[in-house]
PDB file of C-alpha atoms in Angstrom:
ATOM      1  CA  UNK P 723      23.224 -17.443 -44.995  1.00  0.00           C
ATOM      2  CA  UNK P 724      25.398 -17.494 -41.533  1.00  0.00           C
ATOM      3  CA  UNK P 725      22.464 -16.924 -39.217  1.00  0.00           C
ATOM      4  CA  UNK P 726      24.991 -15.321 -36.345  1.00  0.00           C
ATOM      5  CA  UNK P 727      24.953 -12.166 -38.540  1.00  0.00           C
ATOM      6  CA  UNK P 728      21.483 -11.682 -38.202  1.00  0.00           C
ATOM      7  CA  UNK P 729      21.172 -12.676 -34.224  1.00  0.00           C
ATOM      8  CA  UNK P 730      20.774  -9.161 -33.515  1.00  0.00           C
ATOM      9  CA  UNK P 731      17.657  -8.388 -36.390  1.00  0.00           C
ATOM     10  CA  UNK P 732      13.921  -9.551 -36.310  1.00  0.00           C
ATOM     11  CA  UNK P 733      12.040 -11.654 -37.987  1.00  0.00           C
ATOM     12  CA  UNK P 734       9.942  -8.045 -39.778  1.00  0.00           C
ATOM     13  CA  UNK P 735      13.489  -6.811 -40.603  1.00  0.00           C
ATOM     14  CA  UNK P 736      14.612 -10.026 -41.984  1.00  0.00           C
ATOM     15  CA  UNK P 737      11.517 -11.405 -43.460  1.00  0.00           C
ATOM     16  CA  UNK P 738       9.741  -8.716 -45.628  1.00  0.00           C
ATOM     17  CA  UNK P 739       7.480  -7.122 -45.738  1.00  0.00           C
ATOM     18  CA  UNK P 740       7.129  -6.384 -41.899  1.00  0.00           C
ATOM     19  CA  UNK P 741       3.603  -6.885 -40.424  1.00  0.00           C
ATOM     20  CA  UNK P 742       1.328  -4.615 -39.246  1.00  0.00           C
ATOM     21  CA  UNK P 743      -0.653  -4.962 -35.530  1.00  0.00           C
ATOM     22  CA  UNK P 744      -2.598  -7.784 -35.476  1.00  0.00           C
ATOM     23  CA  UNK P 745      -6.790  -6.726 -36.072  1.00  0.00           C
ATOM     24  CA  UNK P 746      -8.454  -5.754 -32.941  1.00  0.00           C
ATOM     25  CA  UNK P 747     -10.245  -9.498 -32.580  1.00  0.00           C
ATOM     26  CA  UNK P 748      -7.494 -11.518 -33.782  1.00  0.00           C
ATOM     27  CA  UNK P 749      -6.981 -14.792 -31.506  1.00  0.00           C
ATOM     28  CA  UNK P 750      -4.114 -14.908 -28.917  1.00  0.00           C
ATOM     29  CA  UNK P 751      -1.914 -16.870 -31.432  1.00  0.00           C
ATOM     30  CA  UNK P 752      -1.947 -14.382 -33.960  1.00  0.00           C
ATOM     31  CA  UNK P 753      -1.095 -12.000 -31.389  1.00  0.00           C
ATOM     32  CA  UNK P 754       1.931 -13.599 -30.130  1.00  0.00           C
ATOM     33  CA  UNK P 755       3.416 -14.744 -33.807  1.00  0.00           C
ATOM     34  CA  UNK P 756       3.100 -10.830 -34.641  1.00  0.00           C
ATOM     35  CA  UNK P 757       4.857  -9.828 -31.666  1.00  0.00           C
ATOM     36  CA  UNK P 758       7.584 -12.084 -32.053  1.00  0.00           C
ATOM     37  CA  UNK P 759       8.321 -10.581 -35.351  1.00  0.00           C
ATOM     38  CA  UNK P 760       9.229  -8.100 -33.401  1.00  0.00           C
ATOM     39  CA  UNK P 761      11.838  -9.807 -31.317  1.00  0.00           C
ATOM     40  CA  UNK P 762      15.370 -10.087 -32.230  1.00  0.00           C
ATOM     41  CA  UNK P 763      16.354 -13.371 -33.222  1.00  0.00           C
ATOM     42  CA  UNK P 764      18.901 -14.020 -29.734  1.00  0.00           C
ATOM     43  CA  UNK P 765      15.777 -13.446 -27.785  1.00  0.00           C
ATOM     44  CA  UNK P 766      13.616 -16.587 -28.982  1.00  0.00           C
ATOM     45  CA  UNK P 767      12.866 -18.647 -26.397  1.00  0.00           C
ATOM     46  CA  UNK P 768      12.469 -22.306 -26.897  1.00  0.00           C
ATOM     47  CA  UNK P 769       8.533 -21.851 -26.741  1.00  0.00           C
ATOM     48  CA  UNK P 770       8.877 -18.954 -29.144  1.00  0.00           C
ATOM     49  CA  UNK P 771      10.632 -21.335 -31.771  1.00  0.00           C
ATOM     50  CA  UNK P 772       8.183 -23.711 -31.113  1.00  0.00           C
ATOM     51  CA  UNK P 773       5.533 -21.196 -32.065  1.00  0.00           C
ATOM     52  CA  UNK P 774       6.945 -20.044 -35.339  1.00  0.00           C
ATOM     53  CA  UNK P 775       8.003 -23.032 -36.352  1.00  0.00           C
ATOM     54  CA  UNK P 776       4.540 -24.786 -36.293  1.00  0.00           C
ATOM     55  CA  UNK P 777       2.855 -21.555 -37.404  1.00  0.00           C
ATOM     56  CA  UNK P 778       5.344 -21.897 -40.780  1.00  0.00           C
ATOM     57  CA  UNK P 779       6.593 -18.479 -40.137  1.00  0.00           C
ATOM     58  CA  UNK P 780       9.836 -17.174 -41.679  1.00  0.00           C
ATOM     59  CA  UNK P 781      11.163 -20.992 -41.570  1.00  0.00           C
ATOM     60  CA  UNK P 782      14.207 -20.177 -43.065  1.00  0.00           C
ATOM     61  CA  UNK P 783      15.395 -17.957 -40.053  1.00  0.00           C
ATOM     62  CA  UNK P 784      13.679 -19.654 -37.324  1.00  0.00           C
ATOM     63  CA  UNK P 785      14.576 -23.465 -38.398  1.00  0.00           C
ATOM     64  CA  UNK P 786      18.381 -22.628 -38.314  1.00  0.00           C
ATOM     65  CA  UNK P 787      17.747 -21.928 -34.967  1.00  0.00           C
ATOM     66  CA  UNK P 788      15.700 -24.611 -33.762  1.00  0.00           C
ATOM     67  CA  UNK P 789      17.825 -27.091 -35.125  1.00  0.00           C
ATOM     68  CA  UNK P 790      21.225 -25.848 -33.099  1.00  0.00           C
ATOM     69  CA  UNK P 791      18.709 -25.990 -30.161  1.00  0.00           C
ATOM     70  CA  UNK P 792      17.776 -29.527 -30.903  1.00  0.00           C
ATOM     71  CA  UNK P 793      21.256 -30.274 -31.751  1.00  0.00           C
ATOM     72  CA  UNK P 794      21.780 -29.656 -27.864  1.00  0.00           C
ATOM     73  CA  UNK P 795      18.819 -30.966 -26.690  1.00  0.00           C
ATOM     74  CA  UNK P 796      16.934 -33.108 -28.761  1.00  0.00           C
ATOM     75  CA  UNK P 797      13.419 -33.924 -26.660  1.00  0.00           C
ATOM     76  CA  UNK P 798      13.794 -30.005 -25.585  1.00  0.00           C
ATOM     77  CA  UNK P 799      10.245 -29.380 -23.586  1.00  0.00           C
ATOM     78  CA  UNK P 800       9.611 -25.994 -25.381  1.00  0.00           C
ATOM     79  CA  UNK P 801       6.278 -25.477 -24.366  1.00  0.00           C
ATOM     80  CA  UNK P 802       3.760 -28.569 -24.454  1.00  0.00           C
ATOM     81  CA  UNK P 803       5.310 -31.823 -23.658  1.00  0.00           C
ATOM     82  CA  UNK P 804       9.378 -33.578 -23.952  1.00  0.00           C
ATOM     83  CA  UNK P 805       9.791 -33.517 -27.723  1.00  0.00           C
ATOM     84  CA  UNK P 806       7.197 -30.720 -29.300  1.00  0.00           C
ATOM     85  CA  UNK P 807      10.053 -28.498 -30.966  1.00  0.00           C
ATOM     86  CA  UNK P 808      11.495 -31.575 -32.699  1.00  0.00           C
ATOM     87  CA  UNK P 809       8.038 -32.487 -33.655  1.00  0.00           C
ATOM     88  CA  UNK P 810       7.413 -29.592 -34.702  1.00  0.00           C
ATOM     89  CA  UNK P 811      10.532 -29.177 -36.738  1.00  0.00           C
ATOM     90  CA  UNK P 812      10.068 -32.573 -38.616  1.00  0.00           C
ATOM     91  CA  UNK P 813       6.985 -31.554 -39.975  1.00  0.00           C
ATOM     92  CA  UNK P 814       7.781 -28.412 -41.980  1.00  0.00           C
ATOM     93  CA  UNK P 815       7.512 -28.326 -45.347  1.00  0.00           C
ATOM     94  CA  UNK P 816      10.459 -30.271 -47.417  1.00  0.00           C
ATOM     95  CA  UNK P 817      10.801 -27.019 -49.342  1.00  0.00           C
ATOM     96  CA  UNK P 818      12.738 -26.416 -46.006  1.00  0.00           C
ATOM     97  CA  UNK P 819      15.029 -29.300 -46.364  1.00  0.00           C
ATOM     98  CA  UNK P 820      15.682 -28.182 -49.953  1.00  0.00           C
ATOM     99  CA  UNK P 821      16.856 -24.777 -48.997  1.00  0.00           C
ATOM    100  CA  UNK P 822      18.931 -25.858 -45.831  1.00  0.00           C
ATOM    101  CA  UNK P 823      19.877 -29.229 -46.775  1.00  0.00           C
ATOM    102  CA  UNK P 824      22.757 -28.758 -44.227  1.00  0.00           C
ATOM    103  CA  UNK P 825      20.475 -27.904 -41.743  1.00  0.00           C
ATOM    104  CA  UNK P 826      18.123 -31.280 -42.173  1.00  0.00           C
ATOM    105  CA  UNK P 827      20.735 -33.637 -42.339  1.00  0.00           C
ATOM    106  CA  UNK P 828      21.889 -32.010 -39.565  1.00  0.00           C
ATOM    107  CA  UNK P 829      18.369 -32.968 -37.756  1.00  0.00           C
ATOM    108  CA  UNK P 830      18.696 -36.176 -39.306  1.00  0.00           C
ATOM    109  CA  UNK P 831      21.851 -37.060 -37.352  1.00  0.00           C
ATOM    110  CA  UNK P 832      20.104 -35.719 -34.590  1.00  0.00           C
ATOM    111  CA  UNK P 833      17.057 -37.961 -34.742  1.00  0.00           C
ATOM    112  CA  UNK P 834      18.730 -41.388 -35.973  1.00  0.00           C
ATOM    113  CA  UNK P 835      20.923 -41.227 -32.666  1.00  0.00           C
ATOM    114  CA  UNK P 836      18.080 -40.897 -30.426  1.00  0.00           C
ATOM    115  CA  UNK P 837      17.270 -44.037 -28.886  1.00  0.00           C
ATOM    116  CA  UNK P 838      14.483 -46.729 -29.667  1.00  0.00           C
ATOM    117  CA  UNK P 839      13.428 -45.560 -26.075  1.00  0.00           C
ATOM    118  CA  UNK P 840      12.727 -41.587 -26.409  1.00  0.00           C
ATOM    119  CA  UNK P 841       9.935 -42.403 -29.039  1.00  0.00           C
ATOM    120  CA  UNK P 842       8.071 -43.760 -26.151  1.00  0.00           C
ATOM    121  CA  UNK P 843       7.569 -40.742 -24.711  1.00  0.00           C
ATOM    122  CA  UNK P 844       6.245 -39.016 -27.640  1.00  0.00           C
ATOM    123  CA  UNK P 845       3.316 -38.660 -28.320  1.00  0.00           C
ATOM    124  CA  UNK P 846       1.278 -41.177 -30.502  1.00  0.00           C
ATOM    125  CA  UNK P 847       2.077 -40.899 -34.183  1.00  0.00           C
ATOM    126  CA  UNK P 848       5.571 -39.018 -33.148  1.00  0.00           C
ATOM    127  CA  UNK P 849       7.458 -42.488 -34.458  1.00  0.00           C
ATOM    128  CA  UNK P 850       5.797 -42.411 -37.991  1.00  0.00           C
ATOM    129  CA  UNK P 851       6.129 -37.998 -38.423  1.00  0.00           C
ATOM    130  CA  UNK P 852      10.198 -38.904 -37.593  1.00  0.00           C
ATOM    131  CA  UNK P 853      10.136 -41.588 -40.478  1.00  0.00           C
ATOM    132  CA  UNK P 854       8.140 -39.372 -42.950  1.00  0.00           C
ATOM    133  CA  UNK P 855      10.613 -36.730 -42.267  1.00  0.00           C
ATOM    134  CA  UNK P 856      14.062 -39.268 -42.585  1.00  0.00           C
ATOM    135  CA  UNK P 857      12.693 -40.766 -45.661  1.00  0.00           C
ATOM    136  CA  UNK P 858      11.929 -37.327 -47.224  1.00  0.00           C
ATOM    137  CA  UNK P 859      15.304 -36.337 -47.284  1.00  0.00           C
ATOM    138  CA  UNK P 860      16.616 -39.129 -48.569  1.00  0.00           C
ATOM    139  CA  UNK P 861      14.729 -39.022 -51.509  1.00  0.00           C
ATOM    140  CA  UNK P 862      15.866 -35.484 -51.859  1.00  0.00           C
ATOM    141  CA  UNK P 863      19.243 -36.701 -50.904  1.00  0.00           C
TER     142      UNK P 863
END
């Protein structure tokens, strides 16, 4: 899939079926992951990624574009603290990694050259998620 094509589409366009409004007392989360459904894919925002990403939705168009973010910027602050997109990209499901296995040893590269320092400032637990997700592709590898 070359993700450029699509830059221009949304995620209910691209990711059937599309989704209705959210219900009248739905939480402020589901509000925002239905509304950026609705937002073509060039407009995500670092936070936005962030959002879908860790929500699981439409991984296979939002993760391509996470990881050429953290390709640039690895500890990218998207929303909560240095380092929560990256998190938040290690930990999706490694049915993921088995459809874009370009894509995670892409993130892989990424990761391995970050140094020994930057997992400092990660939150606790960030160290051992970034070895979980390493050794799970290698054992897909």
């Amino acid at each position: 899939m070359d993700l450029l094509l699509h830059l221009d589409r949304t995620l209910d366009e691209l990711d059937p079926p599309r989704w209705g409004d959210p219900p009248a007392d739905a939480t402020h989360l589901v509000r925002k992951v239905h509304a950026l459904r609705r937002v073509p894919l060039r407009e995500l925002r670092p936070a936005d990624l962030r959002t879908l990403v860790s929500q699981q939705v439409a991984l296979p168009y939002v993760v391509p574009l996470a990881v050429r973010l953290l390709a640039e910027e690895p500890l990218i602050d998207a929303y909560f603290y240095e380092g929560d997109l990256l998190l938040a990209t290690v930990n999706v499901p490694a049915t993921v990694w088995t459809l874009l296995p370009q894509l995670g040893e892409e993130l892989r590269a990424v990761v391995s050259a970050l140094p020994e320092s930057a997992h400092a400032d990660l939150p606790r637990g960030a160290a051992r998620e970034i070895d979980r997700f390493i050794a799970g592709l290698q054992r897909n590898s």
